[in-house]
JSON list of C-alpha atoms in Angstrom, two decimals:
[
{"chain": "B", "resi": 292, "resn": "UNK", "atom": "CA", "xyz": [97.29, 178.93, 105.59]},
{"chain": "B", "resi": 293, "resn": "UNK", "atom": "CA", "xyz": [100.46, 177.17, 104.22]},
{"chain": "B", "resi": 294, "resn": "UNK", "atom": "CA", "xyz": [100.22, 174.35, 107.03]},
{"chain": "B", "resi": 295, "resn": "UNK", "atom": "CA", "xyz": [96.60, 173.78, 106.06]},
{"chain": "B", "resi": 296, "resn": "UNK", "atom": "CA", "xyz": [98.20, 173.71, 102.33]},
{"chain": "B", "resi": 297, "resn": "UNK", "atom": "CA", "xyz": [100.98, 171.49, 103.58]},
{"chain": "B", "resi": 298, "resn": "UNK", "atom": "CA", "xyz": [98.88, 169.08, 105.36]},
{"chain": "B", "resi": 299, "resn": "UNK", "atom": "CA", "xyz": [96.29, 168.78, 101.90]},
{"chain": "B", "resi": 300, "resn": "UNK", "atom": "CA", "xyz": [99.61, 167.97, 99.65]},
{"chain": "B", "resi": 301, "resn": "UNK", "atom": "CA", "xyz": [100.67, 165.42, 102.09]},
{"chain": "B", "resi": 302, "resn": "UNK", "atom": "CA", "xyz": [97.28, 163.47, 102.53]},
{"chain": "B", "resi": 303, "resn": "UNK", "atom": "CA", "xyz": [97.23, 163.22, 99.06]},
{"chain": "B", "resi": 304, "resn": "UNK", "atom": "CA", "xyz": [100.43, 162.50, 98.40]},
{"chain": "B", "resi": 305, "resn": "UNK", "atom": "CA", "xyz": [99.20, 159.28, 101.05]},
{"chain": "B", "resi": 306, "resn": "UNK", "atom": "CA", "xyz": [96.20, 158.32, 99.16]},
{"chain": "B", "resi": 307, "resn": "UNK", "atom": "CA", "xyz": [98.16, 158.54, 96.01]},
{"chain": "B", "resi": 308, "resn": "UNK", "atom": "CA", "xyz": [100.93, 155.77, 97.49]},
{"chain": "B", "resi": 309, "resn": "UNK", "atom": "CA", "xyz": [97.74, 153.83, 99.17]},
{"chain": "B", "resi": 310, "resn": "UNK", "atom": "CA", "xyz": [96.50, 153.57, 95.93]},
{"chain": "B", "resi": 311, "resn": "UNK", "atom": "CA", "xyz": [99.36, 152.48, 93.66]},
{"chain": "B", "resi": 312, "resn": "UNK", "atom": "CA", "xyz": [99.82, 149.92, 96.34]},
{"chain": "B", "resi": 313, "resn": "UNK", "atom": "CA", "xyz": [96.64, 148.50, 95.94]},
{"chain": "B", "resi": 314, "resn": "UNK", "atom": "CA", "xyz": [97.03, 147.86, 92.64]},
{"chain": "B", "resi": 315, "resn": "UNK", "atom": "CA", "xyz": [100.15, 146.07, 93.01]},
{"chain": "B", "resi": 316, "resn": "UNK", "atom": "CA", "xyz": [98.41, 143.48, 95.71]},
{"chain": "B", "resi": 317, "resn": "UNK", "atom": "CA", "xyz": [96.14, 143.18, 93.75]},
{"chain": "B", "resi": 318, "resn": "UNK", "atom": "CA", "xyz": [98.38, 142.44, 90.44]},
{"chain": "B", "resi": 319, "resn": "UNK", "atom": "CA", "xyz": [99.98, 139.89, 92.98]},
{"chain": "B", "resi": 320, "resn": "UNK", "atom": "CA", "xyz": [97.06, 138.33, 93.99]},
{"chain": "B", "resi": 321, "resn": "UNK", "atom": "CA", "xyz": [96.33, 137.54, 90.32]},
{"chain": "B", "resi": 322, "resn": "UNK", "atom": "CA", "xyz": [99.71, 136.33, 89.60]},
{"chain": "B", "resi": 323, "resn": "UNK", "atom": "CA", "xyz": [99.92, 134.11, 92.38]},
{"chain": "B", "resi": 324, "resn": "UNK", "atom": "CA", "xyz": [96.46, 132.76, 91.41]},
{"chain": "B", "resi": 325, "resn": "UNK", "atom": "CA", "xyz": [97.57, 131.86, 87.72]},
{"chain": "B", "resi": 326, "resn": "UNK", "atom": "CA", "xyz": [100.80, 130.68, 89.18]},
{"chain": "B", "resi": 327, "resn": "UNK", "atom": "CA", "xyz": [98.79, 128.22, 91.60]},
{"chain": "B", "resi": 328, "resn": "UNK", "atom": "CA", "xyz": [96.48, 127.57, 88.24]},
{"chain": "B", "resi": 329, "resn": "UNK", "atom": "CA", "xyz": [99.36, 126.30, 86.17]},
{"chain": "B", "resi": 330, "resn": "UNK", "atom": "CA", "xyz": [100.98, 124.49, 89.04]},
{"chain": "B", "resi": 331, "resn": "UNK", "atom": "CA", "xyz": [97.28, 122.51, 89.38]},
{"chain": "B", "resi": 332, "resn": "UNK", "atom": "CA", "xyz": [97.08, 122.02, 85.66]},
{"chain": "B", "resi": 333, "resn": "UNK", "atom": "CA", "xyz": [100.94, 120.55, 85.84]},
{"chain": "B", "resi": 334, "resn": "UNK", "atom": "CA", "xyz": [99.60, 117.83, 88.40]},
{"chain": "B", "resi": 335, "resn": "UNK", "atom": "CA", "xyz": [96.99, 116.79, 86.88]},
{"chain": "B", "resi": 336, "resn": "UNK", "atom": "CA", "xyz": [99.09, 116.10, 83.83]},
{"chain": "B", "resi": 337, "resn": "UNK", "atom": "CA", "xyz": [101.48, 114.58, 85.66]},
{"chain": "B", "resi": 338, "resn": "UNK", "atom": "CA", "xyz": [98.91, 112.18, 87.13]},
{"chain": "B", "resi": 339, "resn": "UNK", "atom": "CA", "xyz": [97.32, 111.16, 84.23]},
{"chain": "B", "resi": 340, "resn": "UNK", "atom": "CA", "xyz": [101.17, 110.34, 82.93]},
{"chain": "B", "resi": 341, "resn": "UNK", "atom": "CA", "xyz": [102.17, 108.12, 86.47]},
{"chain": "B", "resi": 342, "resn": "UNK", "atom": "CA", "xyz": [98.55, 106.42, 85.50]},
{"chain": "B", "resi": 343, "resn": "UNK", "atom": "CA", "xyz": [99.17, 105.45, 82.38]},
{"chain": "B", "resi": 344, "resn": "UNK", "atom": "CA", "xyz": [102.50, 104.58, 82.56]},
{"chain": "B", "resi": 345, "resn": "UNK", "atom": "CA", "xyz": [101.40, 101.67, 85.87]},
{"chain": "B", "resi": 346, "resn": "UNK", "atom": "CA", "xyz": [98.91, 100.77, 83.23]},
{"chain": "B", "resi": 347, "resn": "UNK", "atom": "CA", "xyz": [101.05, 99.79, 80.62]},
{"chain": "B", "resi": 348, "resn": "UNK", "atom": "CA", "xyz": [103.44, 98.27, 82.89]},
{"chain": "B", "resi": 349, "resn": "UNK", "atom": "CA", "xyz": [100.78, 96.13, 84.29]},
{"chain": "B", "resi": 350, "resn": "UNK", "atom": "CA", "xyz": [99.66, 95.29, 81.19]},
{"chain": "B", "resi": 351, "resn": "UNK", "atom": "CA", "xyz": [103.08, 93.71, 80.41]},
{"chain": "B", "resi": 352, "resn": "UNK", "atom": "CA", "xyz": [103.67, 92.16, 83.61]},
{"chain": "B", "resi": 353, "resn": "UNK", "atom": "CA", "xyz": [100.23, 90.48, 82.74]},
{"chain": "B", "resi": 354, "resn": "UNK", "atom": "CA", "xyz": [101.28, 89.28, 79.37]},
{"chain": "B", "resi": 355, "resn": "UNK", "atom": "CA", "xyz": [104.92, 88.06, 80.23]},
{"chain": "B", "resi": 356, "resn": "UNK", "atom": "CA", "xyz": [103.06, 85.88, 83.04]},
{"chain": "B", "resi": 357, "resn": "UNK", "atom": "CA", "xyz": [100.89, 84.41, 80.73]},
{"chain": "B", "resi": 358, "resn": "UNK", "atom": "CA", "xyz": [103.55, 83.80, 78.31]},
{"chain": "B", "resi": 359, "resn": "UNK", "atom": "CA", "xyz": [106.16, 82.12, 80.80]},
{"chain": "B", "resi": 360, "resn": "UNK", "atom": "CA", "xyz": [103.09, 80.02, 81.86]},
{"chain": "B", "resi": 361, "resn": "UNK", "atom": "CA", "xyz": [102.29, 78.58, 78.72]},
{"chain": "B", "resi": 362, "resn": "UNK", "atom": "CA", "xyz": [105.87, 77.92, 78.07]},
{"chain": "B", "resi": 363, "resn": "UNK", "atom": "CA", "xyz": [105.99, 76.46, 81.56]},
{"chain": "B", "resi": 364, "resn": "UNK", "atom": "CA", "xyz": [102.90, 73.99, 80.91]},
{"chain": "B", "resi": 365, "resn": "UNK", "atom": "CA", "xyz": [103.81, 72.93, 77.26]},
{"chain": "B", "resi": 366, "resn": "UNK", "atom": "CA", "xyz": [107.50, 72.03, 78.57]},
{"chain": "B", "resi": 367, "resn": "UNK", "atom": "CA", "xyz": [105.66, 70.08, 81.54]},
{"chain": "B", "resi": 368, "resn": "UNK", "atom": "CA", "xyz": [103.37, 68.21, 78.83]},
{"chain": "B", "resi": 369, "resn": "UNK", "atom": "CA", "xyz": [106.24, 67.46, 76.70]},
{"chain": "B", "resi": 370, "resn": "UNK", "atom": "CA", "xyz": [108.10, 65.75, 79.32]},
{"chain": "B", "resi": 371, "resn": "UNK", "atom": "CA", "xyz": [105.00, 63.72, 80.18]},
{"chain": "B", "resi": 372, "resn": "UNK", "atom": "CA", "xyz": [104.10, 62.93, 76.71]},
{"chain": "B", "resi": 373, "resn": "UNK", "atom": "CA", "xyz": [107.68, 61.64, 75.81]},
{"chain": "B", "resi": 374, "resn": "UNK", "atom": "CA", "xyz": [107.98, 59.69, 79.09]},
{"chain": "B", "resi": 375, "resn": "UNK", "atom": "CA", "xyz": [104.60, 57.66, 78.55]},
{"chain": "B", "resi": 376, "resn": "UNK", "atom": "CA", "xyz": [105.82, 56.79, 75.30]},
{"chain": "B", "resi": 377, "resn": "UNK", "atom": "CA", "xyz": [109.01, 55.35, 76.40]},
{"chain": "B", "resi": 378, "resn": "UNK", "atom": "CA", "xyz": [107.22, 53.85, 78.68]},
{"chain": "B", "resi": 379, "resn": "UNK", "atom": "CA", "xyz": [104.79, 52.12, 76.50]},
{"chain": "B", "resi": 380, "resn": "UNK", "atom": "CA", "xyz": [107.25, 51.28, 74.14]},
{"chain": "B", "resi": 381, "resn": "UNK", "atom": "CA", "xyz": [109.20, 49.65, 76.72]},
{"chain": "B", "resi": 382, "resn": "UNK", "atom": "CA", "xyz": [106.67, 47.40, 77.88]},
{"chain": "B", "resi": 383, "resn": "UNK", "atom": "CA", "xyz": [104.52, 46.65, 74.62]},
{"chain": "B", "resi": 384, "resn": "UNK", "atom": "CA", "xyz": [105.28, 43.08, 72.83]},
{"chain": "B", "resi": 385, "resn": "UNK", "atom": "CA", "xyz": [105.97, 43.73, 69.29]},
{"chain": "B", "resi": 386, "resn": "UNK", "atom": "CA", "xyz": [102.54, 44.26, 67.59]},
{"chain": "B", "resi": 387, "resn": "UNK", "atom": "CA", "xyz": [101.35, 41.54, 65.18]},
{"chain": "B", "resi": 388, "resn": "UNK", "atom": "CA", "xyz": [99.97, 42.22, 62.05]},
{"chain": "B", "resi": 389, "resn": "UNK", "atom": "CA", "xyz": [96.64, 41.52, 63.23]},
{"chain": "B", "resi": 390, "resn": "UNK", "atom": "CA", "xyz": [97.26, 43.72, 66.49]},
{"chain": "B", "resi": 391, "resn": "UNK", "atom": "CA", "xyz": [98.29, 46.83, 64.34]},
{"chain": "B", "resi": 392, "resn": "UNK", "atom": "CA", "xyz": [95.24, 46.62, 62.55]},
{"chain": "B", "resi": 393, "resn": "UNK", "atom": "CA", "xyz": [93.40, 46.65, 65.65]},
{"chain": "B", "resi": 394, "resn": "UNK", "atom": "CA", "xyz": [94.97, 49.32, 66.84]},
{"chain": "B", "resi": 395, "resn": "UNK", "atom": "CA", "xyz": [94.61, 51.66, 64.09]},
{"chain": "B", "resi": 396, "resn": "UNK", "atom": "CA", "xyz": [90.65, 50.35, 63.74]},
{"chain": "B", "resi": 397, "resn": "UNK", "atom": "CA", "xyz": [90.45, 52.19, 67.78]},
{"chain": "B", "resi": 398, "resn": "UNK", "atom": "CA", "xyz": [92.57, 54.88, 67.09]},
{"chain": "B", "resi": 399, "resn": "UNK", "atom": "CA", "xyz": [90.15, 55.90, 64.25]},
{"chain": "B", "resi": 400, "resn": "UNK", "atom": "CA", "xyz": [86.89, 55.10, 66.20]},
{"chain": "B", "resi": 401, "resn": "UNK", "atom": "CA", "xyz": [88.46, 56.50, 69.77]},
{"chain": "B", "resi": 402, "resn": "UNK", "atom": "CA", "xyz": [86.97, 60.03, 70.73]},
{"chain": "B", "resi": 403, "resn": "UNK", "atom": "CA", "xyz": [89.19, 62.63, 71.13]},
{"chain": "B", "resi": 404, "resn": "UNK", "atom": "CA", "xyz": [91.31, 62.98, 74.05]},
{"chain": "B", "resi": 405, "resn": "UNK", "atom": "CA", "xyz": [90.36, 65.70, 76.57]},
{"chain": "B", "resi": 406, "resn": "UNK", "atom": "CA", "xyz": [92.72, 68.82, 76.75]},
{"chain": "B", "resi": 407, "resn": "UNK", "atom": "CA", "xyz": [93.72, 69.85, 80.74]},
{"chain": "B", "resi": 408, "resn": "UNK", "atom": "CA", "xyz": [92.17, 73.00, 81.59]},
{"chain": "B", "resi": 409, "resn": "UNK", "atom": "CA", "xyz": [94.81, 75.62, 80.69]},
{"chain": "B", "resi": 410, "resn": "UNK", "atom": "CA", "xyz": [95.84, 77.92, 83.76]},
{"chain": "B", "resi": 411, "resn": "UNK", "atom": "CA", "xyz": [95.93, 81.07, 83.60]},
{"chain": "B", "resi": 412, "resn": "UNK", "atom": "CA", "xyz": [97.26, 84.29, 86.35]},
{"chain": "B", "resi": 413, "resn": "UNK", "atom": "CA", "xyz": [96.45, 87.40, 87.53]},
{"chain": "B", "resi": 414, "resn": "UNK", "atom": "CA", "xyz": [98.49, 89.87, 88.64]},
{"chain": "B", "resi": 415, "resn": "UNK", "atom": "CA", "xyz": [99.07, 91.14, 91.96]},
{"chain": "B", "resi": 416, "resn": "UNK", "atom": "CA", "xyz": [101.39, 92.44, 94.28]},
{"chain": "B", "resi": 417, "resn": "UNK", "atom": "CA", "xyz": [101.61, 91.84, 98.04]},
{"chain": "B", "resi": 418, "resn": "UNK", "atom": "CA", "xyz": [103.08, 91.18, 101.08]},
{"chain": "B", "resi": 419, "resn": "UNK", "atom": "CA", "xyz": [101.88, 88.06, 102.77]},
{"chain": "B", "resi": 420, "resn": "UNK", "atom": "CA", "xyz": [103.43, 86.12, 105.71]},
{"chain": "B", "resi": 421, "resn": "UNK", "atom": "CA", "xyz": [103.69, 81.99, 106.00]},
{"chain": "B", "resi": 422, "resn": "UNK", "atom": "CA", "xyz": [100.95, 80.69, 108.77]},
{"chain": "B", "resi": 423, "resn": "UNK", "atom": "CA", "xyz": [99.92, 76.98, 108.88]},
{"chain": "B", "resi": 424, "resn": "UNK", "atom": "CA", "xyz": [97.35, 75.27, 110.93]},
{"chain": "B", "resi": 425, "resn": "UNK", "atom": "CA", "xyz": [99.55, 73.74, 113.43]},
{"chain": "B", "resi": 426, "resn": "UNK", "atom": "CA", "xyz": [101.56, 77.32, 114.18]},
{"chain": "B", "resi": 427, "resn": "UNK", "atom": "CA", "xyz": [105.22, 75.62, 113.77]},
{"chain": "B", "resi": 428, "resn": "UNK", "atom": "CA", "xyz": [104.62, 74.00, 109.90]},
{"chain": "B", "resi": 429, "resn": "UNK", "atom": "CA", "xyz": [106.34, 74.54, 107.05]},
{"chain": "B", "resi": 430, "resn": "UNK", "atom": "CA", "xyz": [105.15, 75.37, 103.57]},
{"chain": "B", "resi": 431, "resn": "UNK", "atom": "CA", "xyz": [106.99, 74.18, 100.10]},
{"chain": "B", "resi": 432, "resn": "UNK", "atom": "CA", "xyz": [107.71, 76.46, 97.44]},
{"chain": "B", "resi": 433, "resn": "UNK", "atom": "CA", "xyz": [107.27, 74.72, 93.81]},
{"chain": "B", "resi": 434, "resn": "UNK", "atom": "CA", "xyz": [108.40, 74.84, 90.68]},
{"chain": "B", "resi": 435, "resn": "UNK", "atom": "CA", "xyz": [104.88, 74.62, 89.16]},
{"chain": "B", "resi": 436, "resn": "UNK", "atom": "CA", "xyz": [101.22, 75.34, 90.50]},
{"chain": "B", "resi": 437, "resn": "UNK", "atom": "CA", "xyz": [100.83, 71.71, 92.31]},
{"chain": "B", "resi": 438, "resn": "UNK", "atom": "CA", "xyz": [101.51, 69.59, 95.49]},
{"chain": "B", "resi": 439, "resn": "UNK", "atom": "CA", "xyz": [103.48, 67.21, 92.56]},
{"chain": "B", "resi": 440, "resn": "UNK", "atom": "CA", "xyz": [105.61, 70.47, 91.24]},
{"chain": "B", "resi": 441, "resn": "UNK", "atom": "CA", "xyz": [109.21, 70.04, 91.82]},
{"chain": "B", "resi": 442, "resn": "UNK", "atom": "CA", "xyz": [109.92, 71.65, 95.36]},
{"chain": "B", "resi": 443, "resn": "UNK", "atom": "CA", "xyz": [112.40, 74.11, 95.27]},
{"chain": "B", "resi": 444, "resn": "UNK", "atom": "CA", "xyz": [112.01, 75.72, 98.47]},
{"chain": "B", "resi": 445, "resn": "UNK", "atom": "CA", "xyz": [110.73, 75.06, 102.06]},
{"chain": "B", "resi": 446, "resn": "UNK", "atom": "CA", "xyz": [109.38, 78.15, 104.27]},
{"chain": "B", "resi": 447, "resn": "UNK", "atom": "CA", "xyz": [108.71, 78.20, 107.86]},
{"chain": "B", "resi": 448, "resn": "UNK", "atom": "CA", "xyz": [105.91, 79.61, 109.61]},
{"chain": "B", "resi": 449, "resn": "UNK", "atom": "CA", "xyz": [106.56, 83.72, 109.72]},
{"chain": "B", "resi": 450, "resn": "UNK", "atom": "CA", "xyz": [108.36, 83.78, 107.05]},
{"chain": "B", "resi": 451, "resn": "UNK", "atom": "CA", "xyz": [107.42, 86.12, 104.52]},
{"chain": "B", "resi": 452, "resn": "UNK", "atom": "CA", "xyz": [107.00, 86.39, 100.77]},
{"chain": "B", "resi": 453, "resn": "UNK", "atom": "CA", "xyz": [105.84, 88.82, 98.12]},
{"chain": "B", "resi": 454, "resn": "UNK", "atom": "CA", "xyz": [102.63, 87.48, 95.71]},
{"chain": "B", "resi": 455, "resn": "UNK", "atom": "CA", "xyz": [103.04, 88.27, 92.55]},
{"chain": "B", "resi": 456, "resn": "UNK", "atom": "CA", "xyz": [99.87, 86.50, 90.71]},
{"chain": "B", "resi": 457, "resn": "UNK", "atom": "CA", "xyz": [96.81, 84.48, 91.30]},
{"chain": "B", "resi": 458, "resn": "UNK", "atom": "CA", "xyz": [96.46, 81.22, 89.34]},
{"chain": "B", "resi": 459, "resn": "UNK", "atom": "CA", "xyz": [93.28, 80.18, 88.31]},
{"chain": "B", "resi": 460, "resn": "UNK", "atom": "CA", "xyz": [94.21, 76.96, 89.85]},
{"chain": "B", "resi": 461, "resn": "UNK", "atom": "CA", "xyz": [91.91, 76.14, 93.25]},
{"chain": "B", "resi": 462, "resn": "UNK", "atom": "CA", "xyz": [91.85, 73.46, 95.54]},
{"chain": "B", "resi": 463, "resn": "UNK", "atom": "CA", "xyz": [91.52, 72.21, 98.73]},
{"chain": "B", "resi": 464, "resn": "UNK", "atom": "CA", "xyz": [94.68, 70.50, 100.53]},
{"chain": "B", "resi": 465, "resn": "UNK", "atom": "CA", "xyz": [94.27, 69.52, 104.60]},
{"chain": "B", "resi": 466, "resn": "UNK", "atom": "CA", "xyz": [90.91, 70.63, 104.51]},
{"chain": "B", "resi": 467, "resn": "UNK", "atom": "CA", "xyz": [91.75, 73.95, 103.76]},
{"chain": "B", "resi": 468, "resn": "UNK", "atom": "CA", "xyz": [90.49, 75.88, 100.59]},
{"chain": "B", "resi": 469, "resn": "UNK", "atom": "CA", "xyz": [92.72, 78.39, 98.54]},
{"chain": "B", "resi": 470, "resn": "UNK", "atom": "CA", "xyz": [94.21, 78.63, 95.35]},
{"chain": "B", "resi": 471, "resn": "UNK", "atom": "CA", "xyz": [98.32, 78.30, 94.16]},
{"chain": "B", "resi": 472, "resn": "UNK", "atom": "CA", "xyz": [100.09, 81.92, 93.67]},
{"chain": "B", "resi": 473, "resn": "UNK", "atom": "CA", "xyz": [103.46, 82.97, 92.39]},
{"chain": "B", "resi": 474, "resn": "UNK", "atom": "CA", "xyz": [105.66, 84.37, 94.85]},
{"chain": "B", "resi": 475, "resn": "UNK", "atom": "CA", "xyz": [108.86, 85.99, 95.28]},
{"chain": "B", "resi": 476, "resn": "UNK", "atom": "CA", "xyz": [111.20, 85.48, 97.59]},
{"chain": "B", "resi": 477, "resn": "UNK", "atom": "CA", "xyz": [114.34, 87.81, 97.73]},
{"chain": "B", "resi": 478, "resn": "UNK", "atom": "CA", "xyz": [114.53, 86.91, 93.56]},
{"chain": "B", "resi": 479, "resn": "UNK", "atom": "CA", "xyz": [113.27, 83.18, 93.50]},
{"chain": "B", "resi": 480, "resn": "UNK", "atom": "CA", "xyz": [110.22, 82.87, 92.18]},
{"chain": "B", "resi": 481, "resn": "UNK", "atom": "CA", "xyz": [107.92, 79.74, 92.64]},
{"chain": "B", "resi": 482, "resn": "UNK", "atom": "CA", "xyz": [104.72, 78.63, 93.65]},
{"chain": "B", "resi": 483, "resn": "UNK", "atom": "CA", "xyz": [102.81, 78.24, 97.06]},
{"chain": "B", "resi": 484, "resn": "UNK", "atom": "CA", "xyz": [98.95, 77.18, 98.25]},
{"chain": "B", "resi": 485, "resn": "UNK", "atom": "CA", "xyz": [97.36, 80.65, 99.74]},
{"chain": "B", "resi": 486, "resn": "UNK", "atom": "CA", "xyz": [95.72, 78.65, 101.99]},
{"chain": "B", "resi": 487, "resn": "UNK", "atom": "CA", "xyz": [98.31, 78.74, 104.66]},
{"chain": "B", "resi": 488, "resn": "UNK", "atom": "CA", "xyz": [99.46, 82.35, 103.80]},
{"chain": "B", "resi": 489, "resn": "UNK", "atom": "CA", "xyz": [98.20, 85.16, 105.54]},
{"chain": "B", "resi": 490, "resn": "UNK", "atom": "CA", "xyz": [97.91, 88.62, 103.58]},
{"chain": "B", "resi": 491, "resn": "UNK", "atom": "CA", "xyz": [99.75, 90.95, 105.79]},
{"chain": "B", "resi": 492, "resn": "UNK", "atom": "CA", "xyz": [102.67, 90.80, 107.75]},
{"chain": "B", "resi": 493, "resn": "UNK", "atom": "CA", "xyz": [103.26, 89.96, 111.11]},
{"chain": "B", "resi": 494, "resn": "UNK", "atom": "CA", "xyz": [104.17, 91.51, 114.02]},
{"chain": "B", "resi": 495, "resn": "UNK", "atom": "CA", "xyz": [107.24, 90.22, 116.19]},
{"chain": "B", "resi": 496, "resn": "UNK", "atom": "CA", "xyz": [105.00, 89.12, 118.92]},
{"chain": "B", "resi": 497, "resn": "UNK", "atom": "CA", "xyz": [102.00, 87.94, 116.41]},
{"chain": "B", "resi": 498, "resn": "UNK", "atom": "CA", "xyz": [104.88, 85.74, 115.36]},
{"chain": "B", "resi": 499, "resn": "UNK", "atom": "CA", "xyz": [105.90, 84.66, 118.48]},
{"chain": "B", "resi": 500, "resn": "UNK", "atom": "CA", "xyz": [102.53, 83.33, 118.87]},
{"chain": "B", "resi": 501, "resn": "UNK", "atom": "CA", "xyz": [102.49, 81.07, 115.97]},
{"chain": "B", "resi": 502, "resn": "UNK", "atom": "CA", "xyz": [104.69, 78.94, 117.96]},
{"chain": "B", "resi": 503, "resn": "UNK", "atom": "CA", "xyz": [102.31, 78.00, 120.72]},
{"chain": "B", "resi": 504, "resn": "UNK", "atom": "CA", "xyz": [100.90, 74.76, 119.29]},
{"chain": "B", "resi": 505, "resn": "UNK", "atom": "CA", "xyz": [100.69, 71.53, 121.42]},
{"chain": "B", "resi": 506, "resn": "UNK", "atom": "CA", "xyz": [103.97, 69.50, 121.21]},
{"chain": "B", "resi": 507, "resn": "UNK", "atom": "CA", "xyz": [103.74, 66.13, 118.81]},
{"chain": "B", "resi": 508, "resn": "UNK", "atom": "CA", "xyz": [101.46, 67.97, 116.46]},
{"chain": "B", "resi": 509, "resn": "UNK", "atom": "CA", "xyz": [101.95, 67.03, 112.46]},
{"chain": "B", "resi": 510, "resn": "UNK", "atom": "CA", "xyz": [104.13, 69.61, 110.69]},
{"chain": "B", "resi": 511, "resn": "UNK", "atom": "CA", "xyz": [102.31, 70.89, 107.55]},
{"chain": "B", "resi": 512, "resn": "UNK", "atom": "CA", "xyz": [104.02, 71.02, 104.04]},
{"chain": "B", "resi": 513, "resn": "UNK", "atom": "CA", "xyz": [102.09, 71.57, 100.96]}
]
């Protein structure tokens, strides 16, 4: 009788300790769940942060391009404008009288000069490797959006740059359509026809094999 007594006090003395640790997993359960909750709720806040903070940034990457452009192009006008006047005044007889009149009679009546077409940029960002038509060319890097900008910079084919903006400048030079972007190049920064860049880089061998043109070909700098 006191076995069957002593085996009754110790299964329930089990079901007792099964119990309380039930309710512990299960307390556990539903603190790692909140704990997994909040940890969600912290990404998604720290998300929306990284988001807006690449927005804004953009935003005044975008802005300072437009900015240094306008500078760029109203410098570039300016040093056109003042060297067609010395220019003219260089050559022009001394007006008459008569001639003066004249000239202010046209000047009235003239229309309105037209204004060039104000360019503007986008901006991007990436990688893009140097690839012209006859495999072993060379491509110019400018100081302005235009086969007349200032070159301050040759690249050969391979070699590779980083895009930073699209101008709204397009063309076609050697038969080949693209438009002028600004690039970077280990800190200088210029322009250069996407024409004869490829967006992605190259491979070792890919590179190799821009070199496999015929012999005599015209090198190609733009």
């Amino acid at each position: 009788m006191k076995k069957l007594a002593y085996v009754m006090t110790s299964g329930l003395l089990v079901s007792v300790m099964l119990f309380g640790c039930q309710k512990e997993d299960t307390e556990a359960k539903k603190q790692l769940a909140q704990m997994q909750q909040e940890l969600e709720e912290q990404k998604r806040i720290t998300a929306e942060m990284q988001a807006k903070a690449l927005k804004e940034q953009s935003e005044k990457e975008q802005a300072q391009a437009e900015h240094e452009q306008e500078e760029l192009q109203k410098e570039i006008e300016q040093k056109g404008q003042n060297k067609e006047t010395n220019n003219q005044a260089q050559k022009a007889p001394a007006p008459t009288q008569r001639d003066a009149s004249t000239q202010e009679e046209k000047a009235q009546t003239a229309p309105p000069k037209p204004q060039p077409k104000k360019i503007t940029e986008k901006i991007v960002r990436y990688p893009a490797t140097v690839v012209t038509s006859s495999g072993y060319g060379q491509l110019s890097l400018r100081g302005e959006p235009s086969t007349k900008g200032i070159e301050v910079g040759v690249l050969d084919d391979g070699d590779e740059v980083l895009v930073t903006a699209k101008t709204s400048k397009c063309e076609v030079i050697g038969r080949v359509e693209g438009c002028w972007v600004k690039v970077d190049i280990n800190g200088i920064k210029g322009y250069m026809f996407d024409g004869y860049l490829n967006r992605e880089v190259l491979s070792q061998a890919e590179k190799e094999n821009l070199y496999g043109g015929q012999e005599g070909q015209d090198e190609y700098t733009y």
